[in-house]
CSV table of C-alpha atoms in Angstrom, one decimal:
chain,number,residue,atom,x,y,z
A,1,UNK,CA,-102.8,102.8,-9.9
A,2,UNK,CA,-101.3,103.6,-13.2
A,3,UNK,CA,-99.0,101.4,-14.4
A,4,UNK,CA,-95.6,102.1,-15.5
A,5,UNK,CA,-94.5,100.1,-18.4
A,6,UNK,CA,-94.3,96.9,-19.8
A,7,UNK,CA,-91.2,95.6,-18.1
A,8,UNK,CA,-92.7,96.4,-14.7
A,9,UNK,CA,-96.0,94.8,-15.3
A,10,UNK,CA,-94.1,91.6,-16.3
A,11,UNK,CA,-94.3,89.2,-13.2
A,12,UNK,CA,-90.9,89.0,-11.3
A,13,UNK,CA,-89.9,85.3,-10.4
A,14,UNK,CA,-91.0,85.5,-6.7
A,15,UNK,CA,-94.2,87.2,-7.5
A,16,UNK,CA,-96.9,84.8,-8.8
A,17,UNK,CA,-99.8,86.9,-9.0
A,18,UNK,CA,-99.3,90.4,-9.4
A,19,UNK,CA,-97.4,92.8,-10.6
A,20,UNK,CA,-94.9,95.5,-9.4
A,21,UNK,CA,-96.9,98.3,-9.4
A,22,UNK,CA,-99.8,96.5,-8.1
A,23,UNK,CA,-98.0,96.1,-4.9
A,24,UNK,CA,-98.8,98.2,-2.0
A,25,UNK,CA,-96.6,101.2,-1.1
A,26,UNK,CA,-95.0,100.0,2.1
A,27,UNK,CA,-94.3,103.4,3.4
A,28,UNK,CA,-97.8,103.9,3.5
A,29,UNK,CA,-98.9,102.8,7.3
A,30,UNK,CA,-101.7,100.7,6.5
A,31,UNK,CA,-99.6,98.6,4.4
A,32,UNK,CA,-96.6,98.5,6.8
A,33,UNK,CA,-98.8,97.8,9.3
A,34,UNK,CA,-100.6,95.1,7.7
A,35,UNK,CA,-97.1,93.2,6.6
A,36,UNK,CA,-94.6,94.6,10.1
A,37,UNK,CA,-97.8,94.4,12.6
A,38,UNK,CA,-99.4,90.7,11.7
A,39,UNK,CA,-98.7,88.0,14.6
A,40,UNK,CA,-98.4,85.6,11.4
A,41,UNK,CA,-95.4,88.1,10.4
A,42,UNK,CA,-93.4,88.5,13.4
A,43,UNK,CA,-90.4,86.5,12.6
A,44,UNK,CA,-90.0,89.4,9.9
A,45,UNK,CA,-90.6,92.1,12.0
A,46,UNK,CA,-87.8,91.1,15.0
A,47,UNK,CA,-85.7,90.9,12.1
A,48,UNK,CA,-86.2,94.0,10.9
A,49,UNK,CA,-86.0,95.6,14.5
A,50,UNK,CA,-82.5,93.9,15.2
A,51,UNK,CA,-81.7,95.5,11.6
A,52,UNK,CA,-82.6,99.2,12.5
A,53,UNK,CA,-81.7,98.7,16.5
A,54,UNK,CA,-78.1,97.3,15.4
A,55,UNK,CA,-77.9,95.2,17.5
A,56,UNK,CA,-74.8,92.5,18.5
A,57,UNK,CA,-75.9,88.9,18.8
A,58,UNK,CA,-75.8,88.9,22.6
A,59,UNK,CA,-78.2,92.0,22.6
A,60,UNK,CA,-80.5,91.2,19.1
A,61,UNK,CA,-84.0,90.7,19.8
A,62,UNK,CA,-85.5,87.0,19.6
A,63,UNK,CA,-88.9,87.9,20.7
A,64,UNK,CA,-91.8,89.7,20.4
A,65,UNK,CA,-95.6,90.4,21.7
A,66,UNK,CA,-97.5,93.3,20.1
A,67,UNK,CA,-99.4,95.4,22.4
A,68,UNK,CA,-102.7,97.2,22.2
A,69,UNK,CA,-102.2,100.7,23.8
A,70,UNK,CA,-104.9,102.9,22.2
A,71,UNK,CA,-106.2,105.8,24.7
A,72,UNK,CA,-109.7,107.0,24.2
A,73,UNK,CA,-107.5,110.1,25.2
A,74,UNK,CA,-105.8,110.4,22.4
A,75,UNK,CA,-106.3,114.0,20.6
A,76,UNK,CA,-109.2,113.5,17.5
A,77,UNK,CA,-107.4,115.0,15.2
A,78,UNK,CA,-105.0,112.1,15.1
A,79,UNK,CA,-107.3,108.9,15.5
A,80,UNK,CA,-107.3,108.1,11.9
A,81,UNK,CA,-103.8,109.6,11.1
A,82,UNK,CA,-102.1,107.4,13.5
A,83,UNK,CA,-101.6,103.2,12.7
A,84,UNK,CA,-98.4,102.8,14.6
A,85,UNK,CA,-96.9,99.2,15.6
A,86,UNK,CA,-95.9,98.8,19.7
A,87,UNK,CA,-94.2,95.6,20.4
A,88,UNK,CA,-92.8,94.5,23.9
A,89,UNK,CA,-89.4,92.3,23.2
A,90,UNK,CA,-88.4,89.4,25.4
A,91,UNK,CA,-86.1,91.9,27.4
A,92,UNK,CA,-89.1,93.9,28.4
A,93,UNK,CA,-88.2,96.6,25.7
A,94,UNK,CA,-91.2,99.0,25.1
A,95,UNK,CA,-90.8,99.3,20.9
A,96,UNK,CA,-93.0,102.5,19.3
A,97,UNK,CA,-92.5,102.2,15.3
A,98,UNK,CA,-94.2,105.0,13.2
A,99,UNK,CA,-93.8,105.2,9.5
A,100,UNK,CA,-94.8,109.3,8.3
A,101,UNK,CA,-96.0,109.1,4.4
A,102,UNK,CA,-96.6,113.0,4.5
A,103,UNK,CA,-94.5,115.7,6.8
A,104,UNK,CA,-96.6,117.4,8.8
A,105,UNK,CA,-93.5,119.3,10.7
A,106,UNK,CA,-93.9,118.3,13.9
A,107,UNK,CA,-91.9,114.7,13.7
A,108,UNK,CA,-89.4,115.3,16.0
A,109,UNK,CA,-92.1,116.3,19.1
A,110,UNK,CA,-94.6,114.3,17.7
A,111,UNK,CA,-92.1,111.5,18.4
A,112,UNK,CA,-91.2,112.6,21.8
A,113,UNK,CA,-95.1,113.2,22.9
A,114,UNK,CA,-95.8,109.1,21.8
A,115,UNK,CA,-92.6,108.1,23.7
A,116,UNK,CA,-93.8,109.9,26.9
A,117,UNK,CA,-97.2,108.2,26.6
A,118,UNK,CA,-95.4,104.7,26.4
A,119,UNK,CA,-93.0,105.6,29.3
A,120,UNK,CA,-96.1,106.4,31.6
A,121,UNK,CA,-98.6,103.9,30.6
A,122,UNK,CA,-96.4,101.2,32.1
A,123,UNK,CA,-96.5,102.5,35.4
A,124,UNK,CA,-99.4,101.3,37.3
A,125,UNK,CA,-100.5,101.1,41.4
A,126,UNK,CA,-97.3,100.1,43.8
A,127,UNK,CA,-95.2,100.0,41.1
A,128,UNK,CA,-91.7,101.7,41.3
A,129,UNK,CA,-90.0,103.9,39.3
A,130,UNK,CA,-87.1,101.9,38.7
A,131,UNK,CA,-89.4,98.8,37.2
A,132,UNK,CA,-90.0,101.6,33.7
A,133,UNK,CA,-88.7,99.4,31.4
A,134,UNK,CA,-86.9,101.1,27.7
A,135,UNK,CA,-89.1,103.0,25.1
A,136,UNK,CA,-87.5,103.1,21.9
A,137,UNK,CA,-88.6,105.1,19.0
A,138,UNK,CA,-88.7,104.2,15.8
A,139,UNK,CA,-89.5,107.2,13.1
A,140,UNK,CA,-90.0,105.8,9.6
A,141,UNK,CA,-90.3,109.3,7.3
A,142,UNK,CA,-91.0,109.5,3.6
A,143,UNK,CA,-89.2,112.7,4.0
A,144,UNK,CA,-86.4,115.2,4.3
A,145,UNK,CA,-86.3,115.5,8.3
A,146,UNK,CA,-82.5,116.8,9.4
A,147,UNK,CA,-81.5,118.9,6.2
A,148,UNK,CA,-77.9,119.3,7.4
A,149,UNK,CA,-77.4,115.5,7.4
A,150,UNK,CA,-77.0,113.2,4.9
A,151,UNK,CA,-77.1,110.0,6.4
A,152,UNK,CA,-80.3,108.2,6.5
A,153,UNK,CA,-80.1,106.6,9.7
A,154,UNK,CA,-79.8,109.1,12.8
A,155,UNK,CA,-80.3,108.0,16.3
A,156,UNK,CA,-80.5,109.6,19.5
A,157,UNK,CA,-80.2,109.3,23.5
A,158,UNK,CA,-79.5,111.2,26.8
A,159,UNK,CA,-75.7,111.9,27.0
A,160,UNK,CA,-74.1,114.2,29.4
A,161,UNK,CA,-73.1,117.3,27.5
A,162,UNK,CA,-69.7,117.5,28.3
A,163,UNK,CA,-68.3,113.9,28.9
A,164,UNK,CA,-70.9,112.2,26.7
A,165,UNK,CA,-71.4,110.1,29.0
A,166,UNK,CA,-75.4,108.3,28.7
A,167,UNK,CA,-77.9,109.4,31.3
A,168,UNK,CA,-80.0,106.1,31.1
A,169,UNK,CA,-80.8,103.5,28.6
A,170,UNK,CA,-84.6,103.9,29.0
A,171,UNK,CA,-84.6,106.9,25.9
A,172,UNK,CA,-83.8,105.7,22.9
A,173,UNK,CA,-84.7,107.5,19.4
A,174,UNK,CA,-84.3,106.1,15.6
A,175,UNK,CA,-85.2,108.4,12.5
A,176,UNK,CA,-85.2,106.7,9.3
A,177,UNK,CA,-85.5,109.1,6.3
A,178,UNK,CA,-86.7,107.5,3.0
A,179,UNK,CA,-85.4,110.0,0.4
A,180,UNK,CA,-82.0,109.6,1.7
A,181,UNK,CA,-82.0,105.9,1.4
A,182,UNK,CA,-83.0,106.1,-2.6
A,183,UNK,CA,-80.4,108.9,-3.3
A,184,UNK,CA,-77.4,106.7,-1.5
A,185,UNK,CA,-78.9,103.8,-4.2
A,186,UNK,CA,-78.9,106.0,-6.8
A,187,UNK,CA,-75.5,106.9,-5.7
A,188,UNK,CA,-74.1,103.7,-5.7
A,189,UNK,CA,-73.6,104.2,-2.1
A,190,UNK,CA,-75.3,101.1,-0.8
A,191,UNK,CA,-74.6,97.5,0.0
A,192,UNK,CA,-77.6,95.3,0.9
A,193,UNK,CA,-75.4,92.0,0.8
A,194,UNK,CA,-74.0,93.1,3.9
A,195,UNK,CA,-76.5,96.0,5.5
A,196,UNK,CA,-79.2,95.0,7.1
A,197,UNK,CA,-80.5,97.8,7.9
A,198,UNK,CA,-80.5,98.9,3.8
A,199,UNK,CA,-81.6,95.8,2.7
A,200,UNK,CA,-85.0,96.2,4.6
A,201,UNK,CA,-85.6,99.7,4.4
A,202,UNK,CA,-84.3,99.2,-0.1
A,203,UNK,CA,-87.8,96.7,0.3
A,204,UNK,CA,-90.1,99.9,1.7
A,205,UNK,CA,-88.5,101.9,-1.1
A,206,UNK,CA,-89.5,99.9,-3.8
A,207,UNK,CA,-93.2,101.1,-4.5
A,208,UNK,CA,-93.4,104.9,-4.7
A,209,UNK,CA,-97.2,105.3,-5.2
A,210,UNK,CA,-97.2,109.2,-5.0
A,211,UNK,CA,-94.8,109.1,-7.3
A,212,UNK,CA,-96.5,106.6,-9.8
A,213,UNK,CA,-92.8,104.5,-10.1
A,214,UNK,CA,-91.1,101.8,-9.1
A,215,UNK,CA,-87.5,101.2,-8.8
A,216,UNK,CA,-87.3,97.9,-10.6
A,217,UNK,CA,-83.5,97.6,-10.2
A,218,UNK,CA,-83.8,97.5,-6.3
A,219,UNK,CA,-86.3,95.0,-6.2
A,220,UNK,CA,-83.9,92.9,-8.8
A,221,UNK,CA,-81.3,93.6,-6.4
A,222,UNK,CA,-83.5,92.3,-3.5
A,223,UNK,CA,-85.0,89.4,-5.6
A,224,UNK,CA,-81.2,88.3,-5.7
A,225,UNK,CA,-80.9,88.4,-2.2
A,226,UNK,CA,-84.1,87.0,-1.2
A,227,UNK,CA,-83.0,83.6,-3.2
A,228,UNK,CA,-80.5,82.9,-0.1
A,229,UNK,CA,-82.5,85.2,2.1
A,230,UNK,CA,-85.3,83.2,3.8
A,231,UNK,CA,-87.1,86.1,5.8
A,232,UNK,CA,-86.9,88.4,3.0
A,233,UNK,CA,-88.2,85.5,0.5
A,234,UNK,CA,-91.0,85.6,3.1
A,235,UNK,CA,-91.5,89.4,3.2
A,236,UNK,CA,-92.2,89.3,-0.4
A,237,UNK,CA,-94.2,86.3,-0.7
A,238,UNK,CA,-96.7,88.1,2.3
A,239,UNK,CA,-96.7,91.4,0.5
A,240,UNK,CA,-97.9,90.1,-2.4
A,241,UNK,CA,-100.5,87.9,-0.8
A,242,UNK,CA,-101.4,91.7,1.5
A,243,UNK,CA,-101.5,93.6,-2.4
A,244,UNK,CA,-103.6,90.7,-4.0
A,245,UNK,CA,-106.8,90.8,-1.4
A,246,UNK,CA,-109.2,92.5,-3.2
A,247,UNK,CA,-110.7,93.6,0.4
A,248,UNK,CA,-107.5,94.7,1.8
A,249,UNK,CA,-106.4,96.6,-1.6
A,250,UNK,CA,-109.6,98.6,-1.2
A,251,UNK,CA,-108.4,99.5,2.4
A,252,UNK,CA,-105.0,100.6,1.2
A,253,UNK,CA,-106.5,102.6,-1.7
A,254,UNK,CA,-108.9,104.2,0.8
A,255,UNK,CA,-106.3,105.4,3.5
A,256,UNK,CA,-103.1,106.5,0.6
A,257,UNK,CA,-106.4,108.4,-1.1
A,258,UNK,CA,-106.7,110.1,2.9
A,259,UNK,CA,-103.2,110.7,2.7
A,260,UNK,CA,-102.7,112.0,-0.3
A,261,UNK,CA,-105.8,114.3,0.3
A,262,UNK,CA,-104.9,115.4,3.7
A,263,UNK,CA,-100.5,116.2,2.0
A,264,UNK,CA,-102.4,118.3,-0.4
A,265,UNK,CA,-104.7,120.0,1.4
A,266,UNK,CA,-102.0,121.3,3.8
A,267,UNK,CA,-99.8,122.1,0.8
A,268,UNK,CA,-103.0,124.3,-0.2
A,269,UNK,CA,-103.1,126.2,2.7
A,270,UNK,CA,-99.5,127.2,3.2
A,271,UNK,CA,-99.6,128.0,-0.7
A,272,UNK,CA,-102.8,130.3,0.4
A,273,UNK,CA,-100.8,131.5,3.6
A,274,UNK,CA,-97.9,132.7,1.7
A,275,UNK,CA,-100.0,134.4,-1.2
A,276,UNK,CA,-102.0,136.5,1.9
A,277,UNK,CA,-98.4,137.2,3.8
A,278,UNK,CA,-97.6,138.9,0.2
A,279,UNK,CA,-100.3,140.3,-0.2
A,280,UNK,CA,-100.1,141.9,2.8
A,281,UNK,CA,-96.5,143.2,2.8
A,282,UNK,CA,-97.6,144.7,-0.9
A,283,UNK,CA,-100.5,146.6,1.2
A,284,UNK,CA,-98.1,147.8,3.6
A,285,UNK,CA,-95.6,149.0,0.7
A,286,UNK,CA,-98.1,150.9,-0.4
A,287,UNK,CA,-99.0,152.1,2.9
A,288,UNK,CA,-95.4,153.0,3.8
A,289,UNK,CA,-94.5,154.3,0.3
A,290,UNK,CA,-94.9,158.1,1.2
A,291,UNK,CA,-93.0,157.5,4.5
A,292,UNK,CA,-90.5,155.5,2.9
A,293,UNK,CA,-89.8,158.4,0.3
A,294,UNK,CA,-89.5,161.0,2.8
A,295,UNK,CA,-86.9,158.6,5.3
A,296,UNK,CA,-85.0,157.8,2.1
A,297,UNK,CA,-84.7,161.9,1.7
A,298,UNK,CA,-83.7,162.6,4.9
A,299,UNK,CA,-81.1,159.8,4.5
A,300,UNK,CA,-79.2,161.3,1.4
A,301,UNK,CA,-79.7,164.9,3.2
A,302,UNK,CA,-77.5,163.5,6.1
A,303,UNK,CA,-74.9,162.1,4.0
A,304,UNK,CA,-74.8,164.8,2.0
A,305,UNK,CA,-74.3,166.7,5.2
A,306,UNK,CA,-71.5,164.8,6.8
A,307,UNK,CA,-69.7,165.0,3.4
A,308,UNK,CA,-69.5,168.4,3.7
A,309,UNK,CA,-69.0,169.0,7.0
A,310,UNK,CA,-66.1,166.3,6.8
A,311,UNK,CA,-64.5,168.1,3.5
A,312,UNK,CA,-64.8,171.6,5.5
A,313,UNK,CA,-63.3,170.0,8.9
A,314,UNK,CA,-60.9,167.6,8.4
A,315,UNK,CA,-59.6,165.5,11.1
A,316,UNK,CA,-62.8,165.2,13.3
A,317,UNK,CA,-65.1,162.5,13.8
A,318,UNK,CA,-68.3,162.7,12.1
A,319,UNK,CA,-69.7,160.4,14.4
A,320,UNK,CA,-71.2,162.4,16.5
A,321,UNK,CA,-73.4,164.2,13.6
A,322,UNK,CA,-74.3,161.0,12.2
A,323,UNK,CA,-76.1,159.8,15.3
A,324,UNK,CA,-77.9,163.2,15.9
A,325,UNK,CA,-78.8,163.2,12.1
A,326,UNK,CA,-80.3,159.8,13.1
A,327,UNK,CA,-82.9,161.4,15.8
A,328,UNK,CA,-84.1,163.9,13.6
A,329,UNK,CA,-88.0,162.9,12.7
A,330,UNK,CA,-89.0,165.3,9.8
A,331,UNK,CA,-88.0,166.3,6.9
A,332,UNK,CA,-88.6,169.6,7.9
A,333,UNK,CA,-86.3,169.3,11.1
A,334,UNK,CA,-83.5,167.3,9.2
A,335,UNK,CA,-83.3,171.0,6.2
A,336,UNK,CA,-82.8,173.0,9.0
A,337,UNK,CA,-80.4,171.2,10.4
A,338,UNK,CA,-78.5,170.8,7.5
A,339,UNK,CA,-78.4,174.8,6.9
A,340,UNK,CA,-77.5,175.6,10.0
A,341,UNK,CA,-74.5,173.4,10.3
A,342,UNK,CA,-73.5,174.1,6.6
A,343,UNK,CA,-72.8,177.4,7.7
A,344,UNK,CA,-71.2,176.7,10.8
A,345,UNK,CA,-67.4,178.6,10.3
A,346,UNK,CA,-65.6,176.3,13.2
A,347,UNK,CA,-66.2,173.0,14.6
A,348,UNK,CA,-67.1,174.6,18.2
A,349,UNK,CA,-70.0,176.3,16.5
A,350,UNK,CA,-71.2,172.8,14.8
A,351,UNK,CA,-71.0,170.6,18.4
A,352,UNK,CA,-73.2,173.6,19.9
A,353,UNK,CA,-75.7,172.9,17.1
A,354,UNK,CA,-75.7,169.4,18.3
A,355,UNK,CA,-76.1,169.8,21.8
């Protein structure tokens, strides 16, 4: 990675052994994975959950188990795309967290299809339907998802459309949108003192390795934090341990190079898409040229028409003309017309040449 300048590459106070731009970019899965997905880690991760879930204290998670859920089922296409985290919580709560470096446009389904698979695979032989436990969704997205919103933090469940009143708690959908977070910094909209929830997504938002940068004064802000912090002390001091493996920095490099490839390979295409769409319409303009000059004829002979015809009989709707004028196919048809009702003498004569 390329390095910034010489203020970043100077070694903060709680990292020992590399530099800021030699950590991993968290939103990347691999690396969030790695750090959010570790048994060693999972102090860090509950607290993180009870962070995005909001949780009170006599809800907050205080336990989890990660599960291993992979289906040989799953669709090809997305067996190397997909490095999701599942964890089970000590209230039996079925947890789904995908972080989305790239937007593929199909989030909001793609979300949905991964809750459903959750939903079902805990049903199993004699068991009943009111055992399902909660699946809740978590959607990490290094992108724009809900345009009409600003906030970054949208959540979602099954409420009666009139009375609001919820359906069931088993359906439960988070969207965190990464771009939103770092304008509300930029903004000075922020308080990580006091969010939770912003102080731990401000730590994935440090690193921006498709950008090349990193925001230096959010990781001061967090390094500040972390000092009376303990779990986010320990976030850091993991991360960098993750970023200085040599073996697991050749993993990272390997899947943000997959990434990176696979975002600009889709860019590409829709680029090539839209180039063939105009393309096409320019064929067709050319096509439709002669036709279009003749409709645009016919058009000012019809106006020129019901100008007359409304000068000559004033008082009466021109309606009626207009609409036949409409009909008329040729240009041929449409001059005839036009002479013939030009030298209508009374408006009886000009309906019967409508009729």
């Amino acid at each position: 990675m390329k390095r910034n300048d010489r203020r970043i590459n100077m070694r903060p106070k709680l990292l020992k052994r590399v530099s800021l731009d030699r950590l991993m970019d968290l939103k990347v899965d691999y690396a969030f994975k790695q750090l959010f997905g570790s048994e060693k880690n999972k102090e860090i991760t509950v607290v993180f959950l009870n962070a995005v879930l909001q949780r009170n204290e006599h809800h907050r998670i205080k336990e989890i188990a990660f599960a291993n859920v992979e289906n040989a089922a799953d669709y090809e296409e997305d067996k190397e795309s997909r490095l999701d985290i599942v964890a089970v919580t000590d209230a039996n709560e079925w947890i789904n967290i995908e972080i989305q470096f790239s937007n593929k446009y199909d989030m909001v389904k793609r979300s949905l299809y991964y809750w459903s698979g959750l939903y079902q695979k805990q049903l199993t032989r004699r068991m009943s339907y009111t055992q399902l436990q909660p699946v809740i969704a978590i959607n990490i997205m290094n992108f724009d998802l809900f345009k009409e919103m600003d906030r970054f933090h949208t959540s979602y469940r099954l409420y009666e459309d009139h009375d609001h009143t919820l359906l069931t708690d088993v359906m439960e959908f988070h969207f965190l949108e990464m771009p939103k977070l770092i304008r509300a910094w930029k903004e000075d909209k922020l308080d990580p003192w006091n969010d939770m929830l912003a102080r731990w997504l401000l730590l994935l938002g440090i690193v921006d390795h498709r950008k090349n940068k990193v925001y230096e004064d959010i990781y001061k802000k967090l390094e500040e934090i972390a000092m009376e912090d303990e779990t986010l002390r320990n976030a850091f001091q993991d991360w960098e341990t993750l970023s200085a493996s040599q073996e697991e920095w050749l993993a990272y490099e390997g899947r943000l190079k997959r990434v990176l490839d696979d975002e600009s390979a889709r860019i590409d295409s829709e680029i090539r898409e839209k180039e063939a769409r105009k393309e096409g319409e320019k064929e067709g303009r050319q096509e439709g040229h002669k036709e279009g000059r003749h409709e645009g004829r016919q058009e000012e002979i019809a106006e020129s028409t019901i100008m007359f015809l409304k000068a000559k009989f004033p008082g009466h709707s021109m309606d009626v003309i207009s609409n036949k004028m409409k009909t008329v196919e040729s240009l041929e048809s449409m001059k005839k017309l036009q002479k013939d009702l030009v030298q209508a003498e009374t408006w009886t004569e000009v309906k019967e040449l409508l009729e």
